[in-house]
mmCIF file of C-alpha atoms and ligand atoms in Angstrom:
data_model
loop_
_atom_site.group_PDB
_atom_site.id
_atom_site.type_symbol
_atom_site.label_atom_id
_atom_site.label_comp_id
_atom_site.label_asym_id
_atom_site.label_seq_id
_atom_site.Cartn_x
_atom_site.Cartn_y
_atom_site.Cartn_z
ATOM 1 C CA MET A 1 -32.892 23.836 -73.719
ATOM 2 C CA ASN A 2 -32.499 20.079 -73.452
ATOM 3 C CA THR A 3 -30.004 20.248 -70.686
ATOM 4 C CA TYR A 4 -31.769 18.127 -68.046
ATOM 5 C CA ALA A 5 -33.045 14.510 -68.115
ATOM 6 C CA ARG A 6 -36.072 15.281 -66.032
ATOM 7 C CA PHE A 7 -38.163 12.781 -64.011
ATOM 8 C CA ASP A 8 -41.821 12.668 -65.011
ATOM 9 C CA LEU A 9 -42.928 14.799 -62.047
ATOM 10 C CA LEU A 10 -44.312 18.264 -61.690
ATOM 11 C CA ILE A 11 -43.830 19.558 -58.154
ATOM 12 C CA GLU A 12 -46.556 21.990 -57.324
ATOM 13 C CA SER A 13 -46.072 22.769 -53.594
ATOM 14 C CA GLY A 14 -44.024 21.574 -50.650
ATOM 15 C CA LYS A 15 -43.720 21.995 -46.829
ATOM 16 C CA GLY A 16 -40.965 20.554 -44.737
ATOM 17 C CA ALA A 17 -39.840 17.250 -46.245
ATOM 18 C CA ILE A 18 -43.102 16.660 -48.065
ATOM 19 C CA CYS A 19 -44.101 17.841 -51.554
ATOM 20 C CA ARG A 20 -47.123 17.421 -53.740
ATOM 21 C CA ASP A 21 -47.572 17.066 -57.447
ATOM 22 C CA GLU A 22 -50.469 18.606 -59.424
ATOM 23 C CA LYS A 23 -52.715 15.599 -58.705
ATOM 24 C CA GLY A 24 -52.218 15.846 -55.064
ATOM 25 C CA ASN A 25 -49.836 12.864 -54.679
ATOM 26 C CA GLU A 26 -47.315 13.145 -51.849
ATOM 27 C CA TYR A 27 -43.628 12.508 -51.884
ATOM 28 C CA VAL A 28 -40.979 12.314 -49.103
ATOM 29 C CA ASP A 29 -37.882 14.444 -50.038
ATOM 30 C CA PHE A 30 -34.416 12.917 -49.732
ATOM 31 C CA THR A 31 -32.943 15.431 -52.079
ATOM 32 C CA SER A 32 -33.360 19.019 -50.811
ATOM 33 C CA GLY A 33 -33.147 20.146 -54.480
ATOM 34 C CA ILE A 34 -29.582 19.026 -54.749
ATOM 35 C CA GLY A 35 -28.562 19.794 -51.153
ATOM 36 C CA VAL A 36 -30.060 23.241 -51.300
ATOM 37 C CA ASN A 37 -33.266 23.233 -49.229
ATOM 38 C CA CYS A 38 -31.557 22.615 -45.956
ATOM 39 C CA LEU A 39 -34.572 23.814 -44.060
ATOM 40 C CA GLY A 40 -36.880 21.869 -46.306
ATOM 41 C CA TRP A 41 -39.632 23.272 -48.425
ATOM 42 C CA CYS A 42 -41.106 26.707 -47.542
ATOM 43 C CA ASP A 43 -39.976 26.862 -43.863
ATOM 44 C CA ASP A 44 -42.127 29.535 -42.185
ATOM 45 C CA GLU A 45 -39.428 31.587 -40.609
ATOM 46 C CA TRP A 46 -37.352 31.623 -43.882
ATOM 47 C CA ALA A 47 -40.371 32.389 -46.049
ATOM 48 C CA ASP A 48 -41.480 35.166 -43.748
ATOM 49 C CA ALA A 49 -37.958 36.741 -43.674
ATOM 50 C CA VAL A 50 -37.702 36.475 -47.581
ATOM 51 C CA SER A 51 -41.137 37.949 -48.219
ATOM 52 C CA ALA A 52 -40.728 40.737 -45.584
ATOM 53 C CA GLN A 53 -37.421 41.720 -47.245
ATOM 54 C CA ALA A 54 -38.956 41.609 -50.710
ATOM 55 C CA HIS A 55 -41.542 44.144 -49.491
ATOM 56 C CA LYS A 56 -38.842 46.424 -47.861
ATOM 57 C CA LEU A 57 -35.942 46.432 -50.318
ATOM 58 C CA ASN A 58 -35.470 44.096 -53.316
ATOM 59 C CA HIS A 59 -31.991 44.983 -54.754
ATOM 60 C CA THR A 60 -29.365 47.660 -54.628
ATOM 61 C CA SER A 61 -26.107 47.583 -56.529
ATOM 62 C CA ASN A 62 -22.944 46.749 -54.614
ATOM 63 C CA LEU A 63 -22.154 50.504 -54.623
ATOM 64 C CA TYR A 64 -24.241 50.630 -51.389
ATOM 65 C CA TYR A 65 -24.579 48.738 -48.137
ATOM 66 C CA THR A 66 -27.574 46.737 -47.202
ATOM 67 C CA GLU A 67 -28.390 45.362 -43.795
ATOM 68 C CA PRO A 68 -29.160 41.730 -44.704
ATOM 69 C CA CYS A 69 -25.893 41.517 -46.672
ATOM 70 C CA ALA A 70 -23.834 43.053 -43.966
ATOM 71 C CA LEU A 71 -25.358 40.953 -41.229
ATOM 72 C CA LEU A 72 -24.818 37.736 -43.192
ATOM 73 C CA ALA A 73 -21.153 38.627 -43.825
ATOM 74 C CA GLN A 74 -20.714 39.284 -40.144
ATOM 75 C CA LYS A 75 -22.473 36.104 -39.026
ATOM 76 C CA LEU A 76 -20.794 33.859 -41.552
ATOM 77 C CA CYS A 77 -17.325 35.074 -40.544
ATOM 78 C CA ALA A 78 -18.178 34.782 -36.795
ATOM 79 C CA CYS A 79 -19.399 31.295 -37.050
ATOM 80 C CA THR A 80 -16.730 29.874 -39.417
ATOM 81 C CA GLY A 81 -13.669 31.807 -38.267
ATOM 82 C CA TYR A 82 -12.999 33.491 -41.602
ATOM 83 C CA ALA A 83 -11.982 37.106 -41.895
ATOM 84 C CA LYS A 84 -13.933 38.327 -45.082
ATOM 85 C CA VAL A 85 -16.497 37.032 -47.500
ATOM 86 C CA PHE A 86 -17.422 37.715 -51.210
ATOM 87 C CA PHE A 87 -21.043 36.962 -52.235
ATOM 88 C CA GLY A 88 -21.929 35.658 -55.696
ATOM 89 C CA ASN A 89 -24.955 33.616 -56.964
ATOM 90 C CA SER A 90 -23.791 29.914 -57.376
ATOM 91 C CA GLY A 91 -21.276 27.338 -56.532
ATOM 92 C CA ALA A 92 -19.458 27.688 -59.824
ATOM 93 C CA GLU A 93 -19.244 31.408 -59.403
ATOM 94 C CA ALA A 94 -17.910 31.057 -55.879
ATOM 95 C CA ASN A 95 -15.274 28.698 -57.189
ATOM 96 C CA GLU A 96 -14.342 31.142 -60.004
ATOM 97 C CA GLY A 97 -13.840 33.725 -57.294
ATOM 98 C CA ALA A 98 -11.720 31.418 -55.198
ATOM 99 C CA ILE A 99 -9.451 30.675 -58.266
ATOM 100 C CA LYS A 100 -9.170 34.354 -58.960
ATOM 101 C CA LEU A 101 -8.372 35.044 -55.369
ATOM 102 C CA ALA A 102 -5.717 32.414 -55.241
ATOM 103 C CA ARG A 103 -4.009 33.434 -58.495
ATOM 104 C CA LYS A 104 -3.947 37.091 -57.426
ATOM 105 C CA TYR A 105 -2.397 36.143 -53.980
ATOM 106 C CA SER A 106 0.323 34.241 -55.666
ATOM 107 C CA TYR A 107 0.929 36.949 -58.320
ATOM 108 C CA ASP A 108 1.217 39.649 -55.793
ATOM 109 C CA LYS A 109 3.765 37.671 -53.749
ATOM 110 C CA TYR A 110 5.752 35.596 -56.317
ATOM 111 C CA GLY A 111 4.876 37.153 -59.747
ATOM 112 C CA ASP A 112 4.319 35.131 -62.909
ATOM 113 C CA GLY A 113 4.658 31.351 -63.305
ATOM 114 C CA ARG A 114 2.872 30.195 -60.167
ATOM 115 C CA SER A 115 -0.713 30.169 -61.356
ATOM 116 C CA LYS A 116 -1.462 26.418 -61.522
ATOM 117 C CA VAL A 117 -4.448 25.116 -59.600
ATOM 118 C CA VAL A 118 -4.341 21.521 -58.486
ATOM 119 C CA THR A 119 -7.553 19.623 -57.969
ATOM 120 C CA LEU A 120 -8.460 15.956 -57.367
ATOM 121 C CA VAL A 121 -9.396 13.344 -59.833
ATOM 122 C CA ASN A 122 -13.092 12.643 -59.668
ATOM 123 C CA SER A 123 -13.924 16.053 -58.288
ATOM 124 C CA PHE A 124 -16.694 18.409 -59.417
ATOM 125 C CA HIS A 125 -16.411 22.140 -59.200
ATOM 126 C CA GLY A 126 -19.004 23.560 -61.569
ATOM 127 C CA ARG A 127 -20.072 24.147 -65.196
ATOM 128 C CA THR A 128 -18.306 27.316 -66.240
ATOM 129 C CA ILE A 129 -15.344 26.908 -68.594
ATOM 130 C CA SER A 130 -12.882 27.345 -65.786
ATOM 131 C CA THR A 131 -14.539 25.285 -63.209
ATOM 132 C CA LEU A 132 -15.021 22.508 -65.767
ATOM 133 C CA SER A 133 -11.155 22.755 -66.181
ATOM 134 C CA ALA A 134 -11.032 22.331 -62.364
ATOM 135 C CA THR A 135 -13.264 19.320 -62.391
ATOM 136 C CA GLY A 136 -11.164 16.214 -62.376
ATOM 137 C CA GLN A 137 -13.368 14.061 -64.627
ATOM 138 C CA ASP A 138 -12.624 13.532 -68.388
ATOM 139 C CA GLY A 139 -16.253 13.229 -69.099
ATOM 140 C CA TYR A 140 -16.582 17.011 -68.515
ATOM 141 C CA HIS A 141 -13.657 17.863 -70.819
ATOM 142 C CA LYS A 142 -15.486 17.596 -74.117
ATOM 143 C CA TRP A 143 -17.051 19.793 -76.771
ATOM 144 C CA PHE A 144 -16.405 23.155 -75.308
ATOM 145 C CA PHE A 145 -12.723 23.710 -76.281
ATOM 146 C CA PRO A 146 -10.630 25.579 -75.522
ATOM 147 C CA PHE A 147 -10.881 25.140 -71.742
ATOM 148 C CA THR A 148 -9.031 27.391 -69.281
ATOM 149 C CA GLY A 149 -5.435 26.264 -68.818
ATOM 150 C CA GLY A 150 -3.497 25.979 -65.657
ATOM 151 C CA PHE A 151 -5.217 23.070 -63.899
ATOM 152 C CA GLU A 152 -3.782 19.752 -62.886
ATOM 153 C CA HIS A 153 -5.614 16.762 -61.287
ATOM 154 C CA VAL A 154 -4.091 14.216 -58.942
ATOM 155 C CA PRO A 155 -5.700 11.204 -57.491
ATOM 156 C CA ALA A 156 -7.141 11.559 -53.971
ATOM 157 C CA GLY A 157 -4.772 9.779 -51.492
ATOM 158 C CA ASP A 158 -1.786 10.036 -53.787
ATOM 159 C CA LEU A 159 0.642 12.238 -51.712
ATOM 160 C CA TYR A 160 3.582 11.605 -54.107
ATOM 161 C CA ALA A 161 1.569 12.871 -57.109
ATOM 162 C CA LEU A 162 0.333 15.798 -55.063
ATOM 163 C CA SER A 163 3.804 16.855 -53.967
ATOM 164 C CA ASN A 164 4.900 16.949 -57.601
ATOM 165 C CA ALA A 165 1.807 18.760 -58.756
ATOM 166 C CA LEU A 166 2.184 21.400 -56.075
ATOM 167 C CA GLU A 167 5.360 22.599 -57.866
ATOM 168 C CA GLY A 168 4.387 25.879 -59.447
ATOM 169 C CA ALA A 169 0.826 25.851 -57.980
ATOM 170 C CA CYS A 170 -0.905 28.657 -56.158
ATOM 171 C CA ALA A 171 -3.768 26.580 -54.781
ATOM 172 C CA LEU A 172 -5.017 23.005 -54.007
ATOM 173 C CA VAL A 173 -8.891 22.701 -54.272
ATOM 174 C CA VAL A 174 -10.634 19.788 -52.666
ATOM 175 C CA GLU A 175 -14.102 18.625 -51.731
ATOM 176 C CA PHE A 176 -13.861 16.766 -48.356
ATOM 177 C CA VAL A 177 -16.718 14.563 -49.711
ATOM 178 C CA GLN A 178 -16.804 14.280 -53.477
ATOM 179 C CA GLY A 179 -20.518 14.696 -54.109
ATOM 180 C CA GLU A 180 -21.119 14.472 -57.825
ATOM 181 C CA GLY A 181 -18.186 12.032 -57.837
ATOM 182 C CA GLY A 182 -20.247 9.405 -56.015
ATOM 183 C CA VAL A 183 -20.198 10.567 -52.346
ATOM 184 C CA VAL A 184 -16.701 9.705 -51.641
ATOM 185 C CA ALA A 185 -15.117 11.083 -48.458
ATOM 186 C CA LEU A 186 -11.429 12.008 -48.382
ATOM 187 C CA ASP A 187 -9.094 9.953 -46.199
ATOM 188 C CA ALA A 188 -8.220 11.979 -42.960
ATOM 189 C CA ASN A 189 -4.541 11.210 -43.227
ATOM 190 C CA PHE A 190 -4.428 12.474 -46.834
ATOM 191 C CA VAL A 191 -6.259 15.664 -45.851
ATOM 192 C CA ALA A 192 -3.812 16.318 -42.987
ATOM 193 C CA GLU A 193 -0.766 15.688 -45.037
ATOM 194 C CA ALA A 194 -2.064 17.720 -47.999
ATOM 195 C CA TYR A 195 -2.832 20.641 -45.743
ATOM 196 C CA GLU A 196 0.773 20.403 -44.260
ATOM 197 C CA MET A 197 2.226 20.259 -47.744
ATOM 198 C CA CYS A 198 0.414 23.416 -48.813
ATOM 199 C CA ARG A 199 1.361 25.191 -45.624
ATOM 200 C CA ALA A 200 5.033 24.332 -46.164
ATOM 201 C CA SER A 201 5.055 25.782 -49.717
ATOM 202 C CA ASP A 202 2.594 28.611 -49.226
ATOM 203 C CA VAL A 203 0.113 26.907 -51.581
ATOM 204 C CA LEU A 204 -3.401 28.024 -50.713
ATOM 205 C CA PHE A 205 -5.626 25.189 -49.375
ATOM 206 C CA VAL A 206 -9.084 25.721 -50.870
ATOM 207 C CA ALA A 207 -12.173 23.797 -49.742
ATOM 208 C CA ASP A 208 -15.008 23.477 -52.158
ATOM 209 C CA GLU A 209 -17.843 23.112 -49.597
ATOM 210 C CA VAL A 210 -20.538 24.051 -51.995
ATOM 211 C CA GLN A 211 -22.220 20.759 -51.187
ATOM 212 C CA THR A 212 -20.665 19.743 -47.935
ATOM 213 C CA GLY A 213 -21.004 23.115 -46.174
ATOM 214 C CA MET A 214 -23.762 24.619 -44.034
ATOM 215 C CA GLY A 215 -24.428 21.613 -41.780
ATOM 216 C CA ARG A 216 -24.759 18.861 -44.440
ATOM 217 C CA THR A 217 -22.202 16.655 -42.806
ATOM 218 C CA GLY A 218 -23.272 17.175 -39.234
ATOM 219 C CA LYS A 219 -20.665 20.040 -38.747
ATOM 220 C CA LEU A 220 -21.207 23.628 -39.969
ATOM 221 C CA LEU A 221 -18.256 23.013 -42.308
ATOM 222 C CA ALA A 222 -16.938 19.569 -43.280
ATOM 223 C CA SER A 223 -13.416 21.050 -42.686
ATOM 224 C CA GLN A 224 -14.248 20.823 -38.965
ATOM 225 C CA HIS A 225 -14.291 16.995 -39.226
ATOM 226 C CA PHE A 226 -10.575 17.325 -40.239
ATOM 227 C CA GLY A 227 -9.690 19.953 -37.667
ATOM 228 C CA ILE A 228 -8.396 22.404 -40.218
ATOM 229 C CA LEU A 229 -9.360 25.963 -41.337
ATOM 230 C CA PRO A 230 -8.558 26.152 -45.129
ATOM 231 C CA ASP A 231 -7.314 29.469 -46.481
ATOM 232 C CA ILE A 232 -10.415 29.701 -48.681
ATOM 233 C CA THR A 233 -13.781 27.982 -48.398
ATOM 234 C CA THR A 234 -16.542 28.253 -50.980
ATOM 235 C CA LEU A 235 -20.172 27.808 -50.135
ATOM 236 C CA ALA A 236 -23.412 27.773 -52.134
ATOM 237 C CA LYS A 237 -26.093 25.177 -52.271
ATOM 238 C CA GLY A 238 -27.493 25.082 -48.717
ATOM 239 C CA LEU A 239 -26.461 28.685 -47.773
ATOM 240 C CA GLY A 240 -29.554 30.351 -49.217
ATOM 241 C CA GLY A 241 -32.047 27.758 -48.036
ATOM 242 C CA GLY A 242 -33.555 27.735 -51.524
ATOM 243 C CA LEU A 243 -32.475 30.902 -53.172
ATOM 244 C CA PRO A 244 -29.314 31.406 -55.323
ATOM 245 C CA ILE A 245 -26.252 32.511 -53.426
ATOM 246 C CA GLY A 246 -22.638 31.629 -53.470
ATOM 247 C CA ALA A 247 -19.790 32.790 -51.032
ATOM 248 C CA VAL A 248 -16.108 32.791 -51.071
ATOM 249 C CA LEU A 249 -14.762 32.843 -47.413
ATOM 250 C CA ALA A 250 -11.277 34.291 -47.086
ATOM 251 C CA GLY A 251 -8.897 33.617 -44.130
ATOM 252 C CA GLU A 252 -6.538 36.178 -42.918
ATOM 253 C CA LYS A 253 -3.873 35.369 -45.471
ATOM 254 C CA VAL A 254 -6.061 36.347 -48.404
ATOM 255 C CA ALA A 255 -8.610 38.691 -46.830
ATOM 256 C CA ASN A 256 -7.146 41.779 -48.440
ATOM 257 C CA THR A 257 -5.817 40.299 -51.688
ATOM 258 C CA LEU A 258 -8.659 41.750 -53.847
ATOM 259 C CA GLY A 259 -9.291 45.502 -53.858
ATOM 260 C CA ALA A 260 -11.928 47.746 -55.398
ATOM 261 C CA GLY A 261 -12.754 46.934 -58.966
ATOM 262 C CA MET A 262 -10.958 43.596 -59.116
ATOM 263 C CA HIS A 263 -13.916 41.316 -58.788
ATOM 264 C CA GLY A 264 -17.701 41.736 -58.657
ATOM 265 C CA SER A 265 -21.136 40.395 -59.338
ATOM 266 C CA THR A 266 -24.288 42.334 -60.180
ATOM 267 C CA PHE A 267 -26.711 40.189 -58.098
ATOM 268 C CA GLY A 268 -24.191 39.081 -55.460
ATOM 269 C CA GLY A 269 -25.392 39.808 -51.857
ATOM 270 C CA ASN A 270 -28.924 40.515 -52.876
ATOM 271 C CA PRO A 271 -30.839 41.597 -49.788
ATOM 272 C CA VAL A 272 -33.837 39.257 -50.333
ATOM 273 C CA VAL A 273 -31.530 36.181 -50.775
ATOM 274 C CA CYS A 274 -29.349 37.373 -47.810
ATOM 275 C CA ALA A 275 -32.434 37.682 -45.606
ATOM 276 C CA GLY A 276 -33.185 34.017 -46.313
ATOM 277 C CA ALA A 277 -29.571 33.034 -45.697
ATOM 278 C CA ASN A 278 -29.463 34.817 -42.367
ATOM 279 C CA VAL A 279 -32.345 32.575 -41.252
ATOM 280 C CA VAL A 280 -30.351 29.548 -42.404
ATOM 281 C CA VAL A 281 -27.245 30.561 -40.456
ATOM 282 C CA ASP A 282 -29.283 31.395 -37.340
ATOM 283 C CA ARG A 283 -30.959 28.004 -37.415
ATOM 284 C CA LEU A 284 -27.790 25.943 -37.823
ATOM 285 C CA ASP A 285 -26.952 25.929 -34.153
ATOM 286 C CA ASP A 286 -25.308 23.147 -32.214
ATOM 287 C CA LYS A 287 -28.673 21.479 -31.581
ATOM 288 C CA LEU A 288 -29.547 21.203 -35.202
ATOM 289 C CA LEU A 289 -26.035 20.063 -36.155
ATOM 290 C CA ALA A 290 -26.202 17.319 -33.458
ATOM 291 C CA ASP A 291 -29.591 16.364 -34.935
ATOM 292 C CA VAL A 292 -28.053 16.087 -38.411
ATOM 293 C CA ALA A 293 -25.381 13.854 -37.116
ATOM 294 C CA ARG A 294 -28.022 11.686 -35.330
ATOM 295 C CA LYS A 295 -30.204 11.399 -38.359
ATOM 296 C CA GLY A 296 -27.233 10.535 -40.458
ATOM 297 C CA GLU A 297 -26.510 7.625 -38.076
ATOM 298 C CA TYR A 298 -30.181 6.537 -38.242
ATOM 299 C CA ILE A 299 -29.943 6.360 -42.087
ATOM 300 C CA ARG A 300 -26.720 4.264 -41.772
ATOM 301 C CA SER A 301 -28.337 2.048 -39.223
ATOM 302 C CA ARG A 302 -31.185 1.251 -41.577
ATOM 303 C CA LEU A 303 -28.830 0.518 -44.422
ATOM 304 C CA ASP A 304 -26.433 -1.555 -42.294
ATOM 305 C CA GLY A 305 -27.132 -5.204 -43.180
ATOM 306 C CA CYS A 306 -29.962 -4.237 -45.521
ATOM 307 C CA PRO A 307 -30.094 -6.803 -48.388
ATOM 308 C CA GLY A 308 -29.289 -5.263 -51.741
ATOM 309 C CA VAL A 309 -26.797 -2.768 -50.247
ATOM 310 C CA LYS A 310 -23.135 -3.414 -51.189
ATOM 311 C CA ALA A 311 -21.536 -0.265 -49.566
ATOM 312 C CA VAL A 312 -22.528 2.907 -47.848
ATOM 313 C CA SER A 313 -20.411 6.140 -48.083
ATOM 314 C CA GLY A 314 -20.522 9.811 -47.078
ATOM 315 C CA LEU A 315 -20.695 11.915 -43.924
ATOM 316 C CA GLY A 316 -23.748 12.991 -41.903
ATOM 317 C CA MET A 317 -26.800 13.575 -44.021
ATOM 318 C CA MET A 318 -24.738 13.166 -47.175
ATOM 319 C CA VAL A 319 -25.138 9.536 -47.994
ATOM 320 C CA GLY A 320 -24.051 7.377 -50.962
ATOM 321 C CA ILE A 321 -25.462 3.824 -51.382
ATOM 322 C CA LEU A 322 -23.785 1.422 -53.814
ATOM 323 C CA PRO A 323 -26.484 -1.088 -54.683
ATOM 324 C CA GLU A 324 -25.583 -4.811 -55.013
ATOM 325 C CA THR A 325 -27.051 -5.447 -58.467
ATOM 326 C CA LYS A 326 -29.675 -2.769 -59.251
ATOM 327 C CA LYS A 327 -28.827 0.311 -61.185
ATOM 328 C CA ALA A 328 -28.972 3.573 -59.047
ATOM 329 C CA ALA A 329 -31.125 5.192 -61.770
ATOM 330 C CA ASP A 330 -33.635 2.361 -61.563
ATOM 331 C CA ILE A 331 -33.872 2.692 -57.871
ATOM 332 C CA ALA A 332 -34.535 6.380 -58.127
ATOM 333 C CA LYS A 333 -37.384 5.739 -60.637
ATOM 334 C CA GLN A 334 -38.922 3.060 -58.435
ATOM 335 C CA ALA A 335 -38.622 5.320 -55.358
ATOM 336 C CA LEU A 336 -40.440 8.110 -57.276
ATOM 337 C CA ALA A 337 -43.287 5.671 -58.128
ATOM 338 C CA LYS A 338 -43.552 4.846 -54.413
ATOM 339 C CA GLY A 339 -43.565 8.475 -53.238
ATOM 340 C CA LEU A 340 -39.826 9.152 -52.441
ATOM 341 C CA LEU A 341 -37.469 11.402 -54.105
ATOM 342 C CA VAL A 342 -33.747 10.356 -54.150
ATOM 343 C CA LEU A 343 -30.736 11.379 -56.242
ATOM 344 C CA THR A 344 -27.957 9.461 -57.899
ATOM 345 C CA ALA A 345 -24.208 10.100 -58.136
ATOM 346 C CA LYS A 346 -22.199 7.862 -60.576
ATOM 347 C CA ASP A 347 -23.267 4.283 -59.721
ATOM 348 C CA ARG A 348 -24.661 5.256 -56.264
ATOM 349 C CA VAL A 349 -28.021 6.288 -54.877
ATOM 350 C CA ARG A 350 -27.422 9.682 -53.180
ATOM 351 C CA LEU A 351 -29.420 10.942 -50.177
ATOM 352 C CA LEU A 352 -29.444 14.601 -49.232
ATOM 353 C CA PRO A 353 -32.496 14.996 -47.129
ATOM 354 C CA PRO A 354 -33.467 18.424 -45.625
ATOM 355 C CA LEU A 355 -31.429 18.880 -42.450
ATOM 356 C CA THR A 356 -34.781 19.558 -40.534
ATOM 357 C CA ILE A 357 -36.570 16.462 -41.821
ATOM 358 C CA ASP A 358 -38.744 15.027 -38.937
ATOM 359 C CA ASP A 359 -38.301 11.536 -37.750
ATOM 360 C CA ALA A 360 -41.645 10.388 -39.130
ATOM 361 C CA ALA A 361 -40.819 11.398 -42.751
ATOM 362 C CA LEU A 362 -37.213 10.070 -42.360
ATOM 363 C CA GLU A 363 -38.533 6.683 -41.287
ATOM 364 C CA LYS A 364 -41.233 6.628 -44.001
ATOM 365 C CA GLY A 365 -38.610 7.415 -46.649
ATOM 366 C CA MET A 366 -36.188 4.723 -45.334
ATOM 367 C CA ASP A 367 -39.023 2.142 -45.299
ATOM 368 C CA ILE A 368 -39.710 2.883 -49.024
ATOM 369 C CA LEU A 369 -36.000 2.960 -49.948
ATOM 370 C CA THR A 370 -35.101 -0.259 -48.072
ATOM 371 C CA SER A 371 -38.093 -2.023 -49.498
ATOM 372 C CA ILE A 372 -36.782 -1.186 -52.987
ATOM 373 C CA LEU A 373 -33.112 -2.068 -52.256
ATOM 374 C CA LYS A 374 -34.244 -5.546 -50.831
ATOM 375 C CA ASP A 375 -36.553 -6.299 -53.687
HETATM 376 C C1 LIG B 401 -23.040 21.822 -57.027
HETATM 377 C C2 LIG B 401 -21.588 21.948 -56.917
HETATM 378 C C3 LIG B 401 -20.934 23.041 -57.559
HETATM 379 C C4 LIG B 401 -21.674 23.814 -58.603
HETATM 380 O O1 LIG B 401 -22.562 24.660 -58.031
HETATM 381 P P1 LIG B 401 -23.599 25.519 -59.024
HETATM 382 O O2 LIG B 401 -24.383 26.359 -58.063
HETATM 383 O O3 LIG B 401 -24.344 24.506 -59.758
HETATM 384 O O4 LIG B 401 -22.742 26.340 -59.918
HETATM 385 C C5 LIG B 401 -19.524 23.148 -57.316
HETATM 386 N N1 LIG B 401 -18.932 22.372 -56.520
HETATM 387 C C6 LIG B 401 -19.476 21.374 -55.844
HETATM 388 C C7 LIG B 401 -18.806 20.540 -54.818
HETATM 389 C C8 LIG B 401 -20.908 21.151 -56.003
HETATM 390 O O5 LIG B 401 -21.440 20.039 -55.343
#
């Protein structure tokens, strides 16, 4: 269907942070898909694990155990501090699962009338009917009526509005850095206060880390920047390293809220996808995370004082650039013509380079980008 405004580019192959079109032209990648290819294009170890698994066992229903799925669950819980995980196929599906989990937790404990889910203005939580309701942007609340009820949006930073909204709520859902909303990081004090408010009234604190998770911000989870462990964290984009997967991570409080038959997903926890995700989790060690932080700093140092740059936002290798006068979309088009792929979010240029990008490709990309911004 006509659902995407695509660039005039056919990508034929890629390796690391470089891809080629069908004519052999090369491009430096500052997109990772949209924060998906955290190990870049066709990482050898990842591709070997995926293809070996495809030859061994492609799919079973969730009526049986598979080793890659069990291993991934174990590893993810071990490295994040969560108790249990549910696997689906996308960010929206993970958020749907988190919403169901939160509502069930509250229903079990308090009964009817406490089903509201509070989210932030300018958030993005997905494209299903319910996650569109969760998304705090009016532009997404058109055409598809009726949307799922029971959602309320409060402005980030407004603790007074938040405390009112939490009345009758079962959960607060936040992105620590609003990605689609323009790469806007939440204020640390707001996060700390919101977390405490939720604790005090047994409202579940849910982190949508679909974009910020899996090392993107220089920590495994962005919540680690804020020193908190949310009751629920959702993951997707980077987790599979390029194959579709979503995950709902549940803390002790909600680990046993859902029982057999209460939720499910035919493709969730697919062994081929999980084999790739296991490589991603293994590779995201302290060394790589420190390197992500370093490269995020490098990007910022190149933008600091660069003519044409009005403001820089984000965390780690999740970077938003507000241009002085140029339109972000025009910059993305000019970058493509010069051999660099970048994203936009609202009025900002958005950079989500592969976490493993080498310094030479990063420098080349920044040379191209700064030359366009200056121009
Ligand atoms: C991309 C994104 C989603 C939606 O993920 P899909 O896999 O496209 O369903 C949800 N939340 C956030 C924060 C995202 O960035």
